[in-house]
Short mmCIF file of C-alpha atoms and ligand atoms in Angstrom, two decimals:
data_model
loop_
_atom_site.label_atom_id
_atom_site.label_comp_id
_atom_site.label_asym_id
_atom_site.label_seq_id
_atom_site.Cartn_x
_atom_site.Cartn_y
_atom_site.Cartn_z
CA MET A 231 -14.84 5.06 6.68
CA LEU A 232 -14.24 6.45 10.14
CA ALA A 233 -17.04 4.64 11.81
CA GLY A 234 -15.13 2.23 14.30
CA SER A 235 -12.10 4.19 14.10
CA ARG A 236 -10.20 5.10 17.41
CA VAL A 237 -8.87 8.65 16.73
CA LEU A 238 -6.16 10.28 18.88
CA LEU A 239 -6.63 13.99 18.45
CA GLY A 240 -3.58 15.95 19.07
CA VAL A 241 -4.19 19.66 19.72
CA THR A 242 -1.19 22.09 20.12
CA GLY A 243 -1.11 25.68 21.13
CA GLY A 244 -1.95 27.67 18.04
CA ILE A 245 -4.83 30.04 17.62
CA ALA A 246 -6.69 27.59 15.10
CA CYS A 247 -7.23 25.18 18.10
CA TYR A 248 -10.64 26.57 18.71
CA LYS A 249 -11.44 24.98 15.18
CA SER A 250 -10.22 21.71 16.53
CA VAL A 251 -13.52 21.62 18.89
CA ASP A 252 -15.58 21.54 15.83
CA LEU A 253 -13.15 18.81 14.08
CA CYS A 254 -13.63 16.52 17.38
CA SER A 255 -17.36 16.94 17.09
CA ARG A 256 -17.31 15.94 13.39
CA LEU A 257 -15.03 13.08 13.99
CA ARG A 258 -17.62 11.73 16.48
CA LYS A 259 -20.48 12.33 13.95
CA ALA A 260 -18.41 10.42 11.37
CA GLY A 261 -18.81 7.40 13.90
CA ALA A 262 -15.16 7.75 15.51
CA GLU A 263 -14.21 7.27 19.08
CA VAL A 264 -12.05 10.20 19.93
CA ARG A 265 -9.55 10.94 22.73
CA VAL A 266 -7.89 14.15 22.96
CA VAL A 267 -4.14 14.81 23.98
CA MET A 268 -3.57 18.53 24.55
CA THR A 269 -0.19 20.35 24.79
CA GLU A 270 0.06 22.74 28.09
CA SER A 271 -0.01 25.80 25.64
CA ALA A 272 -3.24 24.58 23.93
CA THR A 273 -5.03 24.48 27.12
CA ARG A 274 -4.21 28.17 27.46
CA PHE A 275 -6.46 28.68 24.12
CA VAL A 276 -9.46 26.24 24.81
CA SER A 277 -9.96 24.55 28.03
CA ALA A 278 -9.33 20.76 28.52
CA LEU A 279 -13.01 20.53 29.78
CA THR A 280 -14.42 21.74 26.42
CA PHE A 281 -12.60 18.85 24.67
CA GLN A 282 -13.59 16.20 27.44
CA SER A 283 -17.30 17.34 26.71
CA ILE A 284 -17.13 17.06 23.06
CA SER A 285 -15.10 13.82 22.83
CA GLY A 286 -17.23 12.15 25.65
CA ASN A 287 -13.49 11.05 27.18
CA PRO A 288 -10.97 12.20 29.48
CA VAL A 289 -8.58 14.77 27.99
CA ALA A 290 -4.69 14.02 28.36
CA THR A 291 -2.44 17.02 29.09
CA ASP A 292 -0.23 15.99 32.05
CA LEU A 293 2.31 13.10 31.61
CA PHE A 294 2.78 12.94 35.45
CA ALA A 295 -0.90 13.03 36.34
CA THR A 296 -2.28 9.86 38.39
CA PRO A 297 -3.00 7.43 35.54
CA ALA A 298 -6.48 6.13 34.96
CA GLN A 299 -6.02 3.46 32.67
CA SER A 300 -2.32 2.20 33.17
CA ALA A 301 0.76 2.88 34.84
CA VAL A 302 2.13 4.10 31.46
CA GLU A 303 -1.10 5.80 30.49
CA HIS A 304 0.76 7.31 27.20
CA ILE A 305 1.64 4.04 26.00
CA TRP A 306 -1.71 2.66 26.68
CA LEU A 307 -3.27 5.74 24.76
CA ALA A 308 -0.76 5.29 21.87
CA GLU A 309 -1.70 1.50 21.57
CA TRP A 310 -5.40 2.33 21.79
CA GLY A 311 -5.51 4.66 18.82
CA SER A 312 -6.17 3.30 15.16
CA VAL A 313 -5.27 6.71 13.62
CA ALA A 314 -3.88 9.96 14.94
CA VAL A 315 -4.43 13.60 13.55
CA VAL A 316 -2.55 16.54 15.03
CA ALA A 317 -4.50 19.77 14.42
CA PRO A 318 -3.29 22.40 14.54
CA ALA A 319 0.37 21.31 14.68
CA THR A 320 2.65 24.03 15.42
CA ALA A 321 6.28 24.38 14.62
CA ASP A 322 7.16 23.12 18.07
CA ILE A 323 5.38 19.58 17.63
CA LEU A 324 6.70 19.16 14.21
CA GLY A 325 10.38 19.88 15.20
CA LYS A 326 9.98 17.52 18.10
CA LEU A 327 8.55 14.84 16.04
CA ALA A 328 10.90 14.94 13.30
CA HIS A 329 13.71 14.67 15.82
CA GLY A 330 12.36 12.10 18.18
CA ILE A 331 12.03 14.53 21.09
CA ALA A 332 9.35 13.34 23.60
CA ASP A 333 9.00 15.66 26.47
CA ASP A 334 5.31 15.93 27.05
CA TYR A 335 2.20 14.10 26.71
CA LEU A 336 1.52 14.63 23.17
CA SER A 337 5.05 14.23 21.68
CA THR A 338 5.44 10.85 23.84
CA VAL A 339 2.17 9.45 22.63
CA LEU A 340 3.00 10.29 18.94
CA LEU A 341 6.49 8.59 19.19
CA ALA A 342 4.82 5.59 20.61
CA PHE A 343 2.00 5.63 18.01
CA ALA A 344 2.33 3.05 15.21
CA GLY A 345 -0.62 3.75 13.14
CA PRO A 346 -1.27 6.20 10.47
CA ALA A 347 -1.03 9.70 11.39
CA LEU A 348 -2.28 13.19 9.85
CA LEU A 349 -0.23 16.52 10.66
CA VAL A 350 -2.29 19.67 10.02
CA PRO A 351 0.42 22.43 10.23
CA ALA A 352 -0.91 25.88 11.24
CA MET A 353 1.10 28.93 12.35
CA ASN A 354 2.32 32.46 11.40
CA ARG A 355 3.24 32.68 7.68
CA LEU A 356 6.79 33.75 8.38
CA MET A 357 7.31 30.75 10.79
CA TYR A 358 5.47 28.34 8.14
CA ALA A 359 8.09 29.50 5.69
CA HIS A 360 11.10 28.97 7.82
CA PRO A 361 13.61 26.40 6.56
CA ALA A 362 13.62 24.48 9.75
CA VAL A 363 9.84 24.00 9.71
CA ARG A 364 9.94 23.17 5.81
CA ALA A 365 12.86 20.50 6.68
CA SER A 366 10.61 18.96 9.57
CA LEU A 367 7.67 18.64 7.29
CA ALA A 368 9.65 17.11 4.66
CA ALA A 369 11.37 14.83 7.14
CA LEU A 370 8.18 13.64 8.62
CA GLU A 371 6.66 12.98 4.97
CA GLY A 372 9.80 10.90 4.44
CA MET A 373 9.05 8.76 7.33
CA GLY A 374 5.51 8.24 6.10
CA TYR A 375 3.46 10.58 8.21
CA ALA A 376 0.58 12.36 5.95
CA VAL A 377 0.67 16.20 6.00
CA LEU A 378 -2.42 18.33 5.06
CA PRO A 379 -0.68 21.51 4.21
CA ALA A 380 -1.52 25.00 5.67
CA GLU A 381 -3.86 27.10 3.51
CA TYR A 382 -3.59 30.73 2.15
CA GLY A 383 -5.76 33.12 3.90
CA HIS A 384 -6.26 35.54 6.74
CA LEU A 385 -4.12 34.88 9.47
CA ALA A 386 -4.27 36.07 13.28
CA GLU A 387 -1.77 38.68 12.99
CA GLY A 388 -4.14 40.67 10.50
CA VAL A 389 -2.30 39.82 7.16
CA SER A 390 -3.02 37.17 4.72
CA GLY A 391 -0.53 34.27 3.91
CA TRP A 392 0.25 30.60 4.08
CA GLY A 393 -0.46 29.06 7.58
CA ARG A 394 -4.03 29.03 8.02
CA MET A 395 -5.36 25.69 9.38
CA PRO A 396 -7.63 23.96 6.60
CA GLU A 397 -11.39 23.73 7.77
CA PRO A 398 -12.56 20.73 9.77
CA PRO A 399 -14.37 19.17 6.84
CA ALA A 400 -11.32 19.09 4.82
CA ILE A 401 -9.58 17.37 7.52
CA VAL A 402 -11.98 14.70 8.06
CA GLU A 403 -11.72 14.12 4.38
CA ARG A 404 -8.05 13.83 4.48
CA LEU A 405 -8.19 11.44 7.48
CA GLN A 406 -10.82 9.30 5.98
CA ALA A 407 -8.43 8.91 2.92
CA LEU A 408 -5.69 8.13 5.05
CA VAL A 409 -7.52 5.35 6.98
CA ALA A 410 -8.77 3.79 3.68
CA GLU A 411 -4.99 3.86 2.69
CA GLY A 412 -3.64 2.58 5.91
CA ARG A 413 -0.27 4.18 5.45
CA ALA A 414 1.73 4.19 8.67
CA PRO A 415 4.97 5.73 9.70
CA ARG A 416 7.02 2.97 11.19
CA PRO A 417 10.86 2.79 11.39
CA GLY A 418 12.51 -0.11 10.03
CA LEU A 419 9.61 -0.87 7.53
CA PRO A 420 10.05 -0.47 3.87
CA PRO A 421 9.44 3.18 2.74
CA PRO A 422 5.36 3.69 1.65
CA ALA A 423 4.47 2.44 -1.82
CA PRO A 424 4.58 4.91 -4.60
CA ARG A 425 1.47 6.63 -5.47
CA ASP A 426 1.72 5.58 -9.14
CA LEU A 427 -1.73 4.33 -9.67
CA ALA A 428 -3.49 7.44 -8.12
CA GLY A 429 -7.08 7.63 -9.32
CA VAL A 430 -6.50 4.60 -11.81
CA GLY A 431 -9.38 2.38 -11.95
CA VAL A 432 -8.43 -1.27 -11.42
CA VAL A 433 -10.61 -4.51 -11.69
CA ILE A 434 -9.40 -7.66 -10.04
CA THR A 435 -10.94 -10.97 -9.98
CA ALA A 436 -10.18 -13.42 -7.23
CA GLY A 437 -10.78 -16.64 -5.69
CA PRO A 438 -12.47 -19.64 -7.01
CA THR A 439 -15.89 -19.94 -8.48
CA GLN A 440 -18.59 -22.64 -7.49
CA GLU A 441 -20.57 -24.15 -10.15
CA PRO A 442 -23.57 -25.94 -8.43
CA ILE A 443 -24.36 -29.46 -9.34
CA ASP A 444 -27.44 -29.68 -6.95
CA PRO A 445 -28.51 -27.31 -4.00
CA VAL A 446 -25.62 -28.81 -1.74
CA ARG A 447 -22.98 -29.70 -4.26
CA PHE A 448 -20.53 -27.95 -6.46
CA ILE A 449 -17.45 -27.69 -8.60
CA SER A 450 -14.76 -25.80 -7.46
CA ASN A 451 -11.06 -25.56 -6.60
CA PRO A 452 -8.72 -24.76 -3.55
CA SER A 453 -8.01 -21.08 -4.62
CA SER A 454 -8.02 -19.15 -1.38
CA GLY A 455 -8.23 -15.71 -3.04
CA LYS A 456 -4.95 -14.46 -1.48
CA THR A 457 -3.08 -13.36 -4.58
CA GLY A 458 -6.28 -11.35 -5.72
CA TRP A 459 -6.46 -9.79 -2.16
CA SER A 460 -2.50 -8.95 -2.24
CA LEU A 461 -3.19 -7.30 -5.47
CA ALA A 462 -6.21 -5.44 -4.43
CA GLU A 463 -4.39 -4.08 -1.30
CA ALA A 464 -1.04 -3.29 -3.08
CA ALA A 465 -3.09 -1.36 -5.84
CA ARG A 466 -5.12 0.56 -3.19
CA GLU A 467 -1.75 1.46 -1.37
CA ARG A 468 -0.53 2.88 -4.81
CA GLY A 469 -3.73 5.05 -4.89
CA ALA A 470 -5.81 2.97 -7.42
CA GLU A 471 -9.62 2.91 -7.22
CA VAL A 472 -10.04 -0.98 -6.93
CA THR A 473 -13.04 -3.21 -7.65
CA LEU A 474 -12.33 -6.73 -6.24
CA VAL A 475 -14.77 -9.36 -7.93
CA ALA A 476 -14.30 -12.25 -5.59
CA GLY A 477 -15.72 -15.80 -5.67
CA PRO A 478 -16.50 -17.46 -2.40
CA VAL A 479 -13.55 -17.07 -0.06
CA ALA A 480 -13.18 -16.55 3.83
CA MET A 481 -11.60 -13.25 3.96
CA ALA A 482 -12.92 -9.87 4.93
CA ASP A 483 -13.14 -7.11 2.55
CA PRO A 484 -10.04 -5.31 2.20
CA PRO A 485 -10.20 -1.61 3.45
CA GLY A 486 -10.68 1.09 0.82
CA VAL A 487 -11.65 -1.55 -1.82
CA ARG A 488 -15.09 -1.96 -3.56
CA VAL A 489 -15.72 -5.81 -3.25
CA VAL A 490 -18.25 -7.50 -5.19
CA ARG A 491 -19.00 -10.92 -3.96
CA VAL A 492 -20.02 -13.54 -6.57
CA ARG A 493 -20.37 -17.31 -6.72
CA THR A 494 -20.20 -18.78 -10.39
CA ALA A 495 -18.11 -17.98 -13.40
CA VAL A 496 -21.07 -16.45 -15.21
CA GLU A 497 -21.71 -14.11 -12.18
CA MET A 498 -18.12 -13.29 -12.12
CA ALA A 499 -17.85 -12.65 -15.81
CA GLU A 500 -20.89 -10.21 -15.58
CA ALA A 501 -19.67 -8.12 -12.50
CA ALA A 502 -16.04 -8.15 -13.76
CA LEU A 503 -17.08 -6.95 -17.35
CA VAL A 504 -19.11 -4.08 -15.96
CA ALA A 505 -16.43 -2.84 -13.94
CA TYR A 506 -13.92 -3.29 -16.80
CA GLU A 507 -15.76 -0.62 -18.75
CA ALA A 508 -14.71 2.11 -16.32
CA CYS A 509 -11.18 0.70 -15.49
CA GLU A 510 -7.73 1.26 -17.13
CA VAL A 511 -6.32 -1.86 -15.79
CA ALA A 512 -7.57 -5.43 -15.22
CA ILE A 513 -6.05 -8.34 -13.41
CA CYS A 514 -7.49 -11.67 -13.73
CA ALA A 515 -6.22 -13.63 -10.75
CA ALA A 516 -9.44 -15.63 -10.20
CA ALA A 517 -9.26 -19.53 -10.63
CA VAL A 518 -12.32 -19.87 -12.80
CA SER A 519 -13.75 -23.09 -13.23
CA ASP A 520 -13.67 -23.86 -16.94
CA PHE A 521 -16.89 -25.87 -16.99
CA ARG A 522 -20.12 -25.81 -15.13
CA PRO A 523 -23.08 -28.48 -15.05
CA ALA A 524 -25.33 -27.68 -17.81
CA ALA A 525 -28.18 -27.21 -15.19
CA ALA A 526 -28.01 -27.53 -11.61
CA ALA A 527 -30.48 -30.11 -10.38
CA PRO A 528 -33.16 -28.40 -8.34
CA GLU A 529 -33.21 -30.96 -5.52
CA LYS A 530 -30.22 -33.01 -3.87
CA ILE A 531 -29.56 -35.83 -6.11
CA LYS A 532 -30.17 -39.15 -4.32
CA LYS A 533 -27.76 -42.12 -4.62
CA GLY A 534 -30.80 -44.32 -5.44
CA ALA A 535 -29.79 -47.80 -6.71
CA GLN A 536 -27.61 -46.43 -9.76
CA ASP A 537 -24.09 -47.33 -9.62
CA GLY A 538 -22.82 -44.19 -11.45
CA LEU A 539 -23.92 -40.65 -12.39
CA GLU A 540 -23.02 -38.64 -15.34
CA LEU A 541 -22.80 -34.83 -15.41
CA HIS A 542 -23.30 -32.82 -18.51
CA LEU A 543 -20.77 -29.97 -18.51
CA VAL A 544 -20.80 -26.83 -20.54
CA ARG A 545 -18.07 -24.23 -21.12
CA ASN A 546 -17.82 -21.12 -18.77
CA PRO A 547 -17.31 -17.73 -20.26
CA ASP A 548 -13.49 -16.90 -20.42
CA ILE A 549 -13.46 -13.53 -18.50
CA LEU A 550 -9.76 -12.72 -19.53
CA ALA A 551 -10.29 -13.51 -23.20
CA ALA A 552 -13.65 -11.55 -23.21
CA MET A 553 -11.46 -8.62 -21.75
CA GLY A 554 -8.80 -9.03 -24.16
CA GLU A 555 -11.21 -8.69 -27.21
CA ARG A 556 -12.22 -5.33 -26.12
CA LYS A 557 -8.91 -4.12 -24.42
CA GLY A 558 -8.52 -0.81 -26.09
CA ARG A 559 -5.51 0.94 -24.27
CA ARG A 560 -6.03 -0.95 -20.96
CA VAL A 561 -3.13 -2.99 -19.46
CA LEU A 562 -4.53 -6.66 -19.02
CA VAL A 563 -3.01 -9.27 -16.88
CA GLY A 564 -3.71 -12.76 -16.53
CA PHE A 565 -2.43 -15.79 -14.48
CA ALA A 566 -1.65 -19.34 -15.50
CA ALA A 567 -1.46 -21.98 -12.64
CA GLU A 568 0.26 -24.85 -14.60
CA ALA A 569 0.76 -28.20 -13.11
CA GLY A 570 3.63 -29.45 -15.74
CA ALA A 571 3.74 -26.92 -18.55
CA GLY A 572 6.33 -24.37 -18.44
CA PRO A 573 6.33 -20.58 -19.10
CA GLU A 574 5.85 -21.16 -22.94
CA GLU A 575 2.37 -22.32 -22.02
CA ALA A 576 1.88 -18.98 -20.31
CA GLU A 577 3.17 -17.24 -23.27
CA ARG A 578 0.73 -19.12 -25.45
CA LYS A 579 -2.30 -18.18 -23.16
CA ARG A 580 -1.20 -14.47 -23.08
CA ALA A 581 -1.31 -14.24 -27.00
CA ALA A 582 -4.59 -16.37 -27.24
CA LYS A 583 -6.39 -14.21 -24.78
CA GLY A 584 -5.09 -10.83 -25.65
CA ALA A 585 -3.30 -9.95 -22.37
CA ASP A 586 -0.41 -7.86 -21.94
CA LEU A 587 1.06 -10.05 -19.27
CA VAL A 588 0.48 -13.42 -17.78
CA VAL A 589 1.83 -14.57 -14.39
CA TYR A 590 2.95 -18.26 -14.60
CA ASN A 591 3.00 -20.17 -11.60
CA ASP A 592 3.78 -23.82 -11.10
CA VAL A 593 1.22 -25.11 -8.90
CA ARG A 594 2.97 -28.38 -7.91
CA ARG A 595 5.69 -26.62 -5.92
CA PRO A 596 5.18 -27.45 -2.53
CA GLY A 597 4.44 -24.56 0.15
CA LEU A 598 3.87 -22.09 -2.68
CA GLY A 599 0.81 -21.05 -4.89
CA PHE A 600 -2.64 -22.32 -3.74
CA GLY A 601 -3.48 -21.14 -0.34
CA ALA A 602 -0.15 -20.24 0.56
CA ASP A 603 1.25 -16.84 1.82
CA ASP A 604 4.28 -16.93 -0.51
CA ASN A 605 4.53 -17.62 -4.26
CA ALA A 606 7.31 -17.89 -6.97
CA VAL A 607 6.29 -16.85 -10.64
CA VAL A 608 7.48 -15.77 -14.10
CA VAL A 609 5.95 -12.61 -15.52
CA VAL A 610 5.50 -13.45 -19.21
CA GLY A 611 5.11 -10.61 -21.83
CA ALA A 612 5.34 -9.74 -25.31
CA GLY A 613 8.96 -9.54 -26.96
CA GLY A 614 10.02 -12.49 -24.83
CA LEU A 615 9.75 -10.91 -21.55
CA ARG A 616 10.51 -13.39 -18.80
CA GLU A 617 10.84 -12.01 -15.29
CA ALA A 618 11.16 -14.67 -12.51
CA LEU A 619 10.14 -13.57 -9.15
CA GLY A 620 10.30 -15.02 -5.67
CA PRO A 621 9.84 -17.00 -3.83
CA MET A 622 8.56 -13.97 -1.85
CA PRO A 623 5.16 -12.91 0.14
CA LYS A 624 2.29 -12.63 -2.06
CA ARG A 625 1.88 -8.95 -1.25
CA GLU A 626 5.40 -8.15 -2.44
CA LEU A 627 4.81 -10.20 -5.54
CA ALA A 628 1.78 -8.01 -6.04
CA HIS A 629 3.81 -4.78 -6.00
CA ARG A 630 6.27 -6.38 -8.43
CA ILE A 631 3.56 -7.30 -10.70
CA LEU A 632 1.91 -3.57 -10.38
CA ASP A 633 5.48 -2.19 -11.10
CA ARG A 634 5.13 -4.05 -14.43
CA VAL A 635 1.82 -2.68 -14.85
CA VAL A 636 2.83 0.99 -14.46
CA MET A 637 5.67 0.45 -16.80
CA LEU A 638 3.26 -0.76 -19.50
CA ARG A 639 1.02 2.30 -18.84
CA ARG A 640 4.02 4.84 -19.36
CA GLY A 641 4.59 2.80 -22.75
CA GLN A 642 7.80 1.15 -21.22
O1 C5P B 885 -6.87 -20.73 -19.53
P1 C5P B 885 -6.46 -20.73 -18.10
O2 C5P B 885 -7.77 -21.02 -17.34
O3 C5P B 885 -5.35 -21.51 -17.60
O4 C5P B 885 -6.10 -19.21 -18.04
C1 C5P B 885 -5.98 -18.59 -16.73
C2 C5P B 885 -6.45 -17.10 -16.68
O5 C5P B 885 -7.50 -16.72 -17.43
C3 C5P B 885 -6.37 -16.53 -15.29
O6 C5P B 885 -5.93 -15.24 -15.33
C4 C5P B 885 -7.93 -16.53 -15.20
O7 C5P B 885 -8.29 -15.75 -14.28
C5 C5P B 885 -8.42 -16.46 -16.52
N1 C5P B 885 -9.65 -17.03 -16.72
C6 C5P B 885 -10.66 -16.24 -16.73
N2 C5P B 885 -12.07 -16.83 -17.44
C7 C5P B 885 -12.02 -18.11 -17.22
C8 C5P B 885 -10.78 -19.04 -17.33
C9 C5P B 885 -9.75 -18.36 -17.05
O8 C5P B 885 -10.82 -15.08 -16.89
N3 C5P B 885 -13.24 -18.85 -17.51
#
């Protein structure tokens, strides 16, 4: 997960900073590129040269040193990083960051850094318990920073208490999870998504299917997979363990999501129903071909002299209906792309297939639906539920649909 990441490792002046040398080495072993930024006091504990050797990159300490990369080196560095971790994070850096103070290299880089950032506080137990430090940590969490809390244990002053820095493997693990989540503090953006699907297994079908006619031709449709992708990313953001069963689409795997690529409806049904067994939520967003050629011709079909061609089609398995038959306590959501029929048709499908919700959309509306980034839908559910949503970006729509899923899980 950290392979290919560019990690900014901030080291501040706490006795635990000797452990950050090991952390730096572990990050590199995990495949990350690491650049270290040290505060002046951190250099009193461990030399910059140590971190330079372990990270394989120059170490930044002095804001006013001759720049190597750019005239505004700290901004270059903030843009270089894909994820940041400050370990140990002393009361000083937490207070500065919580209040937007940038008076040295590290505080300046952190303020300019827009990616996911993990803070690992470590300090004396009395300092850690101080209301000002608690307030800084709470404020930073509210801004979207991830915090790996200090642990209870033996402290440098000879007593035990809360304030010990977690061991480097635990820090690497938390950082990996953060990279998978992609949550980042950014002023002006909406607050991070709620973690109300933490640990919940969610299977999502997405994209079209292709039903081969011969080796070079197939039956398909213009589904882009964007709706399924948005749902997978949104569910992942909320902490779900997502399996995305995707037909042929051009998009790269969303980070932190298990992706199973398939081609035909039969393959999609097989993969989705296996994943379904271990899931609590299923969302069928794929545009599955209802029919497939009874048998694909083994070789490319030639025109010859004939003036027509008959294809014999057979029904494909209905994945949503199969899930409905063995729903148990799961929450099951389908989609109904209609070109003319209204939400009542979606309600008919919902009842027939045993789903909790069906998301109705009218595919004839220009600029919305198939292939577009935005959509407008009506969420149809039992008891006459009709919730009109949008037009809005598919990602936002995904969150609104997941809000409904969470409500159903809570029995609301
Ligand atoms: O009946 P219709 O195809 O309109 O139903 C749409 C819903 O059923 C969608 O959620 C779609 O993903 C699902 N479906 C399926 N397998 C099929 C056909 C549709 O899961 N073979």
